[in-house]
XYZ file of C-alpha atoms in Angstrom:
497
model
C -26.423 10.419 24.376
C -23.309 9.503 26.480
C -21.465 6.424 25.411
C -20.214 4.251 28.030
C -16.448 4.844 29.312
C -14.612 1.736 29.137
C -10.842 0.781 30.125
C -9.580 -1.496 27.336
C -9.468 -4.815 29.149
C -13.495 -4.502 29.347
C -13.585 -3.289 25.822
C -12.056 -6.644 25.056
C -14.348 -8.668 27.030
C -17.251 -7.257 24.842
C -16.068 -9.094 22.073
C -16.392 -13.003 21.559
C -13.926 -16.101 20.242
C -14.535 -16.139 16.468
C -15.724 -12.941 16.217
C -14.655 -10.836 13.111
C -13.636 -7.232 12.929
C -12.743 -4.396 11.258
C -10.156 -2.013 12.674
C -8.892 0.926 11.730
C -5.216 1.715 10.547
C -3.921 1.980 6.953
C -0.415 1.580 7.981
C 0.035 2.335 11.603
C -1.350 5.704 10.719
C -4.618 5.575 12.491
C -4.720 2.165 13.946
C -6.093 1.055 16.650
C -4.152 0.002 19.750
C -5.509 -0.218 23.229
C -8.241 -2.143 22.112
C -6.370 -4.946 20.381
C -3.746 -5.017 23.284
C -6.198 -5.846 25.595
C -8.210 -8.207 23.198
C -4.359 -10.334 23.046
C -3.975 -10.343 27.058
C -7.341 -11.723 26.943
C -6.541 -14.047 24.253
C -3.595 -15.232 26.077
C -5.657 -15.651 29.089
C -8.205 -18.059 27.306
C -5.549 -19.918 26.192
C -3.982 -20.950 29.751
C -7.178 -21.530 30.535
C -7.817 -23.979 28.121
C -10.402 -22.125 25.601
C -10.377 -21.061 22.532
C -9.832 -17.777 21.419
C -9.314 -16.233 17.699
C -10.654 -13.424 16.042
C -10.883 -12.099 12.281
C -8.886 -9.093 11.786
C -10.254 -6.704 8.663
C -8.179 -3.647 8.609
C -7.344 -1.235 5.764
C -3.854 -1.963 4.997
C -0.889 -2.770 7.347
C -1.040 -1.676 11.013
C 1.155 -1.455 14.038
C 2.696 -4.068 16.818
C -0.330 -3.310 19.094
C -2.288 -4.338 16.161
C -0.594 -6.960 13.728
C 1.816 -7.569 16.748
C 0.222 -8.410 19.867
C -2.396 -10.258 18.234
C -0.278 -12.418 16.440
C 2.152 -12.802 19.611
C -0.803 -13.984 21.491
C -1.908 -16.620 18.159
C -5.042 -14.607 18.322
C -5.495 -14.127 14.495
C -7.836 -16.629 12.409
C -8.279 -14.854 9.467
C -6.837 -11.334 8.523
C -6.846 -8.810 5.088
C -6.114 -7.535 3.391
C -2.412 -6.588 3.883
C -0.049 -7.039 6.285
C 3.500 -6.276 7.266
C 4.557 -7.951 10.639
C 7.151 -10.151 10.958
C 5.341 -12.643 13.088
C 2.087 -12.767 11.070
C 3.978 -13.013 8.134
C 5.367 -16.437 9.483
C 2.080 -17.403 10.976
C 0.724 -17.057 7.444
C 3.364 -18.854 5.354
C 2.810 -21.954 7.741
C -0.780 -21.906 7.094
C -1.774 -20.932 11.059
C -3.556 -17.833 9.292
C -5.687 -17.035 6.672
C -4.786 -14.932 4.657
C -6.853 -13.063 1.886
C -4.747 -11.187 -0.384
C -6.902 -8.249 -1.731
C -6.410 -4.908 -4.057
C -6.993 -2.627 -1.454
C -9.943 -0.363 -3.431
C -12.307 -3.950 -3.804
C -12.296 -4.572 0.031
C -15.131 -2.090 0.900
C -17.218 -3.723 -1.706
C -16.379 -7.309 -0.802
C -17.400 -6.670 2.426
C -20.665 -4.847 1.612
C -21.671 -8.279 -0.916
C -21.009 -10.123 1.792
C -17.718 -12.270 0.196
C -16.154 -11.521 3.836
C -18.432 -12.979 5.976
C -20.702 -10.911 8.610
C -18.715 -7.979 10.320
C -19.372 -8.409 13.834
C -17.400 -5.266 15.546
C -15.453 -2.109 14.131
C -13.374 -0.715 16.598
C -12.127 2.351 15.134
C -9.623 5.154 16.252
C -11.173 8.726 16.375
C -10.071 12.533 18.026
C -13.805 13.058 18.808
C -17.134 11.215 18.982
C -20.405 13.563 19.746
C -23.101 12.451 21.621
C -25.106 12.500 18.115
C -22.169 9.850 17.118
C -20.410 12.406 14.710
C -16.748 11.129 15.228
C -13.497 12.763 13.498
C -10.703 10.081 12.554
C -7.361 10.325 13.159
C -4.577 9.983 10.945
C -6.388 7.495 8.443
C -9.317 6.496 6.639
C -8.753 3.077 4.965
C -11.967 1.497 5.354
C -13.191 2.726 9.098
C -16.178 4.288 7.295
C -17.407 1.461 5.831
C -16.631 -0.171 8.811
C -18.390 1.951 11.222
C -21.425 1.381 9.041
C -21.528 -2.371 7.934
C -20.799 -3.588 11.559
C -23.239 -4.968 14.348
C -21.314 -2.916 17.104
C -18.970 -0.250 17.382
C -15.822 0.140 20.120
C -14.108 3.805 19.488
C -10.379 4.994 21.042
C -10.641 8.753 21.700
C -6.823 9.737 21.189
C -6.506 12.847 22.958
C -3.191 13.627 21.248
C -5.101 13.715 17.949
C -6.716 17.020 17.704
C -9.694 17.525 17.521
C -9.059 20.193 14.650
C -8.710 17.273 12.352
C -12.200 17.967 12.004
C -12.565 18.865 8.016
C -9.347 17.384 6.767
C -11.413 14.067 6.013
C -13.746 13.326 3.072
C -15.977 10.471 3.549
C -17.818 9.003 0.828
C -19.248 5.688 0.120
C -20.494 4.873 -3.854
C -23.497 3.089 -4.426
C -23.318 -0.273 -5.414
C -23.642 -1.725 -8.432
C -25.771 -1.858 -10.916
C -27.049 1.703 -9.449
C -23.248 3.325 -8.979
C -22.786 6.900 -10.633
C -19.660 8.228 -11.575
C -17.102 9.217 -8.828
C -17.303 13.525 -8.282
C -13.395 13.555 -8.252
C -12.294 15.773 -11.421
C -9.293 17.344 -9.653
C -7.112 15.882 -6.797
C -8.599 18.921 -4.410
C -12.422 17.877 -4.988
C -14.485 16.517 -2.318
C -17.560 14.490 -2.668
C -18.142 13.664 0.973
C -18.609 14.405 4.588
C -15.708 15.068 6.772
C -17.080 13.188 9.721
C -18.056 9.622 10.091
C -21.938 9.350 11.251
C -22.181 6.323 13.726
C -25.614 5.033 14.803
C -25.370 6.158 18.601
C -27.121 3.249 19.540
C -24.350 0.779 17.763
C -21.365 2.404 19.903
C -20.636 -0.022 22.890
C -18.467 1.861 24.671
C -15.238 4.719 23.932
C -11.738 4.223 25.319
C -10.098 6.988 26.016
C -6.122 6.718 25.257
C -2.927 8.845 24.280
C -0.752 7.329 22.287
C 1.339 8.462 19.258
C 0.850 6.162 15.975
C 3.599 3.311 15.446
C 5.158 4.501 12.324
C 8.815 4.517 11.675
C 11.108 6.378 9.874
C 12.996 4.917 6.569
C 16.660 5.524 6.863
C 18.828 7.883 4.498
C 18.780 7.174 1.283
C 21.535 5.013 -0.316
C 23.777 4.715 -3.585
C 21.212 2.439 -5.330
C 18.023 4.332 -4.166
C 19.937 7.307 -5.030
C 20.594 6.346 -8.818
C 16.879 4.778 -8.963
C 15.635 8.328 -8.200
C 17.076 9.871 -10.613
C 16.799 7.622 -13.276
C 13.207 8.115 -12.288
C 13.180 12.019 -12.155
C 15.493 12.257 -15.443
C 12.912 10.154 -16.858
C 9.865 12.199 -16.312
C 11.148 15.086 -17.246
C 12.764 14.167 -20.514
C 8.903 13.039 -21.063
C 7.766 16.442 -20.337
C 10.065 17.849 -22.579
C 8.841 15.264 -25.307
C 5.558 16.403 -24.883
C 4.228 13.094 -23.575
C 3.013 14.336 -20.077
C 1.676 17.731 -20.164
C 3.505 20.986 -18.942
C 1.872 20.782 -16.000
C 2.678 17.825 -15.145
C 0.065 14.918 -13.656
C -0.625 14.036 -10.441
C 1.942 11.089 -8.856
C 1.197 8.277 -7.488
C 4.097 6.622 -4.497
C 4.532 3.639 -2.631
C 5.909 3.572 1.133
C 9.539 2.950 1.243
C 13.073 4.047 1.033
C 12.677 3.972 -2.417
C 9.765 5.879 -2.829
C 11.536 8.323 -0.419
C 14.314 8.651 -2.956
C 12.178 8.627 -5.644
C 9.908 11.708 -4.260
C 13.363 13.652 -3.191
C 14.514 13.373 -6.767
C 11.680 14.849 -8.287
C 11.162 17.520 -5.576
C 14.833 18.908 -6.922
C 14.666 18.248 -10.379
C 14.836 21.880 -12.159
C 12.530 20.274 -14.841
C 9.741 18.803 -12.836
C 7.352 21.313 -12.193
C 5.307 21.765 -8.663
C 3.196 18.534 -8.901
C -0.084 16.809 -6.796
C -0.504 13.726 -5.632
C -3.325 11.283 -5.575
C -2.069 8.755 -3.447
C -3.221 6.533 -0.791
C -0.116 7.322 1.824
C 1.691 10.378 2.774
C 5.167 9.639 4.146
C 7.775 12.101 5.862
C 9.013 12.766 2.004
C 5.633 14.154 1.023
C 5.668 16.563 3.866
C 8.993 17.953 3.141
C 7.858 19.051 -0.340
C 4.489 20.048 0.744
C 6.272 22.471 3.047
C 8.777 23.803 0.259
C 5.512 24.514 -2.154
C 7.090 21.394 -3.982
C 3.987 20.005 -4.092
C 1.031 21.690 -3.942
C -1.746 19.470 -2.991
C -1.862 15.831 -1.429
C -5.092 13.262 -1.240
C -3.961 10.508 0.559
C -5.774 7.783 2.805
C -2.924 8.139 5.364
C -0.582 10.248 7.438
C 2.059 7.530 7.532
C 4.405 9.494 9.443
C 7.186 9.328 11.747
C 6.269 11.257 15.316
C 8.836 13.937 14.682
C 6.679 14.726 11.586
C 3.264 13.891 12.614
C 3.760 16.538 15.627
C 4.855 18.548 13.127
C 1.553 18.368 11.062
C -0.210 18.259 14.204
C 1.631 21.696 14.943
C 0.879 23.646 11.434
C -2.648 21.966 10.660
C -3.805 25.315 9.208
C -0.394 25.508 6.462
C -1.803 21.776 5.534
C -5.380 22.400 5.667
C -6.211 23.514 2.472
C -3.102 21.370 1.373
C -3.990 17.780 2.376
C -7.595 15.884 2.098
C -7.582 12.214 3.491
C -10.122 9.754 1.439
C -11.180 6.100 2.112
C -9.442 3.383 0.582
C -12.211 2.753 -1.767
C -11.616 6.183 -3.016
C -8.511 7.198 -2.857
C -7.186 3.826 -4.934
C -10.444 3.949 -7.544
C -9.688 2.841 -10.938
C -11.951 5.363 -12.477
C -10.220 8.082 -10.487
C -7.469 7.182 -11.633
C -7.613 6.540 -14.888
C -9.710 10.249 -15.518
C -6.914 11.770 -13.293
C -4.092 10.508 -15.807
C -1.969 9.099 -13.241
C 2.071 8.370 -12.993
C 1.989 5.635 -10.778
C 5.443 4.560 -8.612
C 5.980 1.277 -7.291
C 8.269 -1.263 -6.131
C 8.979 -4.565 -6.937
C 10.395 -7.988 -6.068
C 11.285 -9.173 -9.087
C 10.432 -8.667 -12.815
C 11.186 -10.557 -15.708
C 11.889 -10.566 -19.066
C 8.512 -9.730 -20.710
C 7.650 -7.047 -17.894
C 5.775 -9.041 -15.612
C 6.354 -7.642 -11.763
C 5.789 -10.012 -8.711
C 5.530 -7.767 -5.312
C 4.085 -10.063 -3.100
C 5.594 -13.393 -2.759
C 9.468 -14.713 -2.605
C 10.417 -16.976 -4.315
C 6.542 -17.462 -5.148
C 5.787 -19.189 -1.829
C 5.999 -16.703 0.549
C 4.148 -14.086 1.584
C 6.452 -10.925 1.963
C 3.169 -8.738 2.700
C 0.842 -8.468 0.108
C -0.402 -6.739 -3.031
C -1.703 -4.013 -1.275
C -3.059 -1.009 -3.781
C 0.001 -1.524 -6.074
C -2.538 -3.151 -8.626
C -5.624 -0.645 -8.188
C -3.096 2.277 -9.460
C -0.891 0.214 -12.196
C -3.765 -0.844 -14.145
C -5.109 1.920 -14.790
C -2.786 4.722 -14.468
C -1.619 6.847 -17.489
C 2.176 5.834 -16.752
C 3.011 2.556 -14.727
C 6.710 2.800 -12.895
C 8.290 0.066 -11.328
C 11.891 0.235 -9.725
C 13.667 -2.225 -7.235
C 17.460 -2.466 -6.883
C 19.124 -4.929 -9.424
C 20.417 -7.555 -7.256
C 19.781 -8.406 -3.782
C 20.896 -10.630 -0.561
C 24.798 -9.204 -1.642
C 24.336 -10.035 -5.063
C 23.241 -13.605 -4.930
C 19.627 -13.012 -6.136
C 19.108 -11.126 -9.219
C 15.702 -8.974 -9.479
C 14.997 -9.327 -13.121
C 15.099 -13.246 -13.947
C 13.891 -15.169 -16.837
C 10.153 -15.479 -15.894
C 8.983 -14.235 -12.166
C 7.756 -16.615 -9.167
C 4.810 -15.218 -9.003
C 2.500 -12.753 -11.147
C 0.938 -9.493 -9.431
C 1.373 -7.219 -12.413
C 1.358 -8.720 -16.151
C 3.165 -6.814 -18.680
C -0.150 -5.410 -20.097
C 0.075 -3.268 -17.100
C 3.720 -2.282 -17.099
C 5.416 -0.090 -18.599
C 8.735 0.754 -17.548
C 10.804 -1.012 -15.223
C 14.158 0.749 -13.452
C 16.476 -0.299 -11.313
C 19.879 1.162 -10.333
C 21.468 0.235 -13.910
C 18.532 2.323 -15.863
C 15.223 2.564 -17.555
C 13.667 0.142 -19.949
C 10.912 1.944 -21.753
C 8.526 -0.933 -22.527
C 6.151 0.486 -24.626
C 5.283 -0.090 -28.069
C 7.612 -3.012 -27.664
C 7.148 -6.503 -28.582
C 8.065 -9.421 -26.059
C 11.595 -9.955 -27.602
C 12.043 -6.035 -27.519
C 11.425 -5.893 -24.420
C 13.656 -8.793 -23.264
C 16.648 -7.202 -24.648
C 15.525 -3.785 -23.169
C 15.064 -4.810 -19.803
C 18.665 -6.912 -19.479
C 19.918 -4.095 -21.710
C 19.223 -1.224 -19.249
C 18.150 -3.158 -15.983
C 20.443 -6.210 -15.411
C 23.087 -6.756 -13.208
C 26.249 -7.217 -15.220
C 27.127 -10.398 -13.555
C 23.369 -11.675 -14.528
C 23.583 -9.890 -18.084
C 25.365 -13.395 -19.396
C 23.106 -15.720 -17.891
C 19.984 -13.767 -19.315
C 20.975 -13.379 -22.597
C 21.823 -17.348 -22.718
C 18.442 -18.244 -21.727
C 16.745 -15.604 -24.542
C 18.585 -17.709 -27.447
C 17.676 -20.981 -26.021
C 14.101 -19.957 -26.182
C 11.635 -21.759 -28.808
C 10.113 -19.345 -31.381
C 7.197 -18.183 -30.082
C 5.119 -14.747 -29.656
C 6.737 -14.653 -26.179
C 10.319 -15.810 -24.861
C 9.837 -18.791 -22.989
C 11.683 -21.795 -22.124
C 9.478 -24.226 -20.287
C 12.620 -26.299 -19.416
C 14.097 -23.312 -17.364
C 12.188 -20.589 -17.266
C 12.519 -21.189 -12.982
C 15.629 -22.595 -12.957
C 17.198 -19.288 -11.326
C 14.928 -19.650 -8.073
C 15.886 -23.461 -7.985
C 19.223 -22.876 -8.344
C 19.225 -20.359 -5.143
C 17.227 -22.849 -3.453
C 19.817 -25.441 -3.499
C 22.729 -23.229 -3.603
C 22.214 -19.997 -2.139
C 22.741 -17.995 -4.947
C 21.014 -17.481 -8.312
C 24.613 -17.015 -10.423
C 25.986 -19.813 -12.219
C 29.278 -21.283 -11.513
C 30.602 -19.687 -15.023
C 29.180 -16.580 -14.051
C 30.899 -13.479 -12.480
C 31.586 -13.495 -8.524
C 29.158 -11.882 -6.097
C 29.711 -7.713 -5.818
């Protein structure tokens, strides 16, 4: 079956006001972006003319400026999840112009297939190949295009040519059964696959294939500084003096990272570390970090849901597919963040934070605990249930005037059930086995700024007895103070550094 050839301005056309869809990206790795160009000219268009025109964007994590971007420039977006990272959406969001459904990144697949996101009306997924049979090969990502593919009315595909076409078998798709009928996920080791490596599309369901050439839309994090420097290898000099203790096994367990110039730092740390053994990951992105140590034998195996990388290194992968292919397996969302992966892998997860307070709760989604920075993404699906939770953020930020570890956080992604140690550039506070006062003294012992250190230990002895440290009075008074003032310090307190 041939599939009709379409330019992206009549892909767009196919595709009505209101309509929702799922795209696929998780990052920019992946993402579509000829498509969703058009569909904002067209948008734009509508608009002078006096119509109405907004769609439901479904994604698998954050996505590009032709995605996230263009649509949002054109006020295209109704609804959108469940992550995001544009500047402009962002905005749209905190104003209320957008929906915005904040979800843990392994539950979307299922939400979708029980229906709690409403009917999926398109997918218009990025792919190296499509076969007449409607065998396509992604790209650079998984994130929830199989799902997609299947649980939607219609289909729109890009054809990148500069994704190769030997991308064919670096991809394992697998969707579980739903509950009540779900049996256990076949992942015993980060190499095992349980599914196919091609997506199988319904020929009839594919409107129409663009054909484009475009490199993804992912950046490169810049060098890494004095504070993500230290938090590295507080990190690294953590891990391994739990190796040593015999609390993670000789060999090691597999590592989880976030995306950032911390998690860069982080992953540089550990890749030098004389006692950190070669290590895995079971991750849901690879960044230009992950490479590097993949190519020194650093790490020996990645399972990721993305290629998040800049396009120095993704022509790099592109050019050495056969040293990565039996290196690097990308998964769906659903599978690559699974709690019951994770938990049976014995995970060390790595994440960053916003804030944190005293009792080890983390808030990475919202400042201040209005706004939206960009969501909780699958921070949540690995902390809960990995064998070690990690979070690390510098101590202080905005030059000082906003300390990261205050009384009681904004707003709660990660309770301290979850977490267990907390870092920043001034240490690591160990939280477990502690009670809430132990860890209050911990955390401002090893974590705190020293011009917050004062102010933090005030508010502990002004709290009430009680099971937990809390002073209802002014538990928030830090963010109200930088509200009004610009700065969370106290006039008694030290100057800004």
């Amino acid at each position: 079956m041939s599939f009709p050839v379409l330019a992206p301005a009549e892909a767009a056309e196919l595709i009505a006001h209101g309509a929702r869809i799922g795209f696929s990206g998780f990052t920019p790795a992946g993402s579509a972006k000829a498509i969703p160009r058009a569909l904002a000219v067209r948008a734009e268009s509508e608009h002078a003319a006096g119509r109405p025109f907004r769609v439901g964007v479904l994604t698998g994590a954050s996505t590009g400026p032709s995605l996230d971007g263009a649509l949002a420039a054109a006020l295209a977006i109704q609804f959108r999840t469940p992550y995001q990272s544009d500047p402009l959406l962002r905005k749209q969001i905190n104003s209320g112009e957008v929906e915005f459904v904040d979800l843990h990144l392994s539950t979307l697949p299922q939400a979708l297939r029980y229906g709690h996101l409403g009917k999926l009306d398109w997918a218009v997924v990025e792919v190296a190949e499509v076969s007449a049979n409607g065998e396509a090969v992604l790209t650079t990502s998984v994130g929830a295009s199989n799902t997609y593919l299947r649980s939607a009315e219609r289909v729109l595909l890009e054809v990148n040519r500069r994704a190769p076409a030997a991308l064919r078998g670096f991809h394992d798709l697998f969707e579980p059964e739903d509950p009540p009928t779900r049996r256990e996920l076949p992942i015993f080791n980060v190499e095992d696959r349980a599914g196919l490596p091609v997506a199988q599309i319904p020929p009839e369901k594919i409107a129409g294939v663009v054909y484009t050439d475009e490199v993804d839309e992912c950046g490169s994090f810049g060098p890494a500084t004095e504070v993500t420097a230290r938090i590295g290898a507080h990190i690294a000099d953590f891990l391994a003096a739990e190796r040593l203790a015999g609390r993670i096994p000789n060999g090691f367990l597999p590592l989880q990272s976030g995306v950032g110039e911390v998690a860069n730092s982080v992953l540089a740390a550990l890749g030098a570390h004389p006692y950190i053994p070669v290590f895995a990951m079971y991750t849901e992105v690879l960044q230009d970090s992950v490479l590097e140590l993949l190519l020194s034998g650093r790490i020996r195996f990645a399972s990721t849901s993305a290629l998040t990388l800049s396009p120095a290194s993704q022509e790099r992968f592109f050019a050495e597919l056969e040293y990565f292919r039996p290196r690097v397996v990308l998964r769906p969302q659903e599978i690559s963040n699974h709690p019951e992966i994770v938990r049976r892998l014995g995970l060390i997860s790595l994440n960053t934070a916003i804030e944190f307070d005293l009792c080890g709760n983390v808030n990475s989604t919202h400042v201040l605990g209005r706004n939206l920075m960009n969501g909780l993404g699958g921070s949540g699906d690995f902390t809960r249930n990995a064998y070690l939770s990690i979070f690390s953020c510098a101590s202080t930020t905005k030059g000082g005037a906003i300390s990261t570890v205050v009384p009681l956080v904004s707003h709660c992604d990660h309770n301290e059930h979850s977490v267990q140690v907390v870092v920043t550039e001034q240490g690591v506070a160990d939280l477990r086995g502690l009670d809430p006062w132990q860890r209050a003294r911990r955390i401002i012992e090893r974590c705190a700024h020293p011009n917050y250190r004062e102010g933090l230990l005030a508010y502990l002895a002004q709290c009430p007895p009680g099971h937990q440290p809390l002073d209802h009075r002014s538990a928030l008074s830090w963010h109200e103070r930088f509200a009004a003032t610009g700065t969370m310090l106290a006039k008694q307190d030290a100057v800004l550094t």
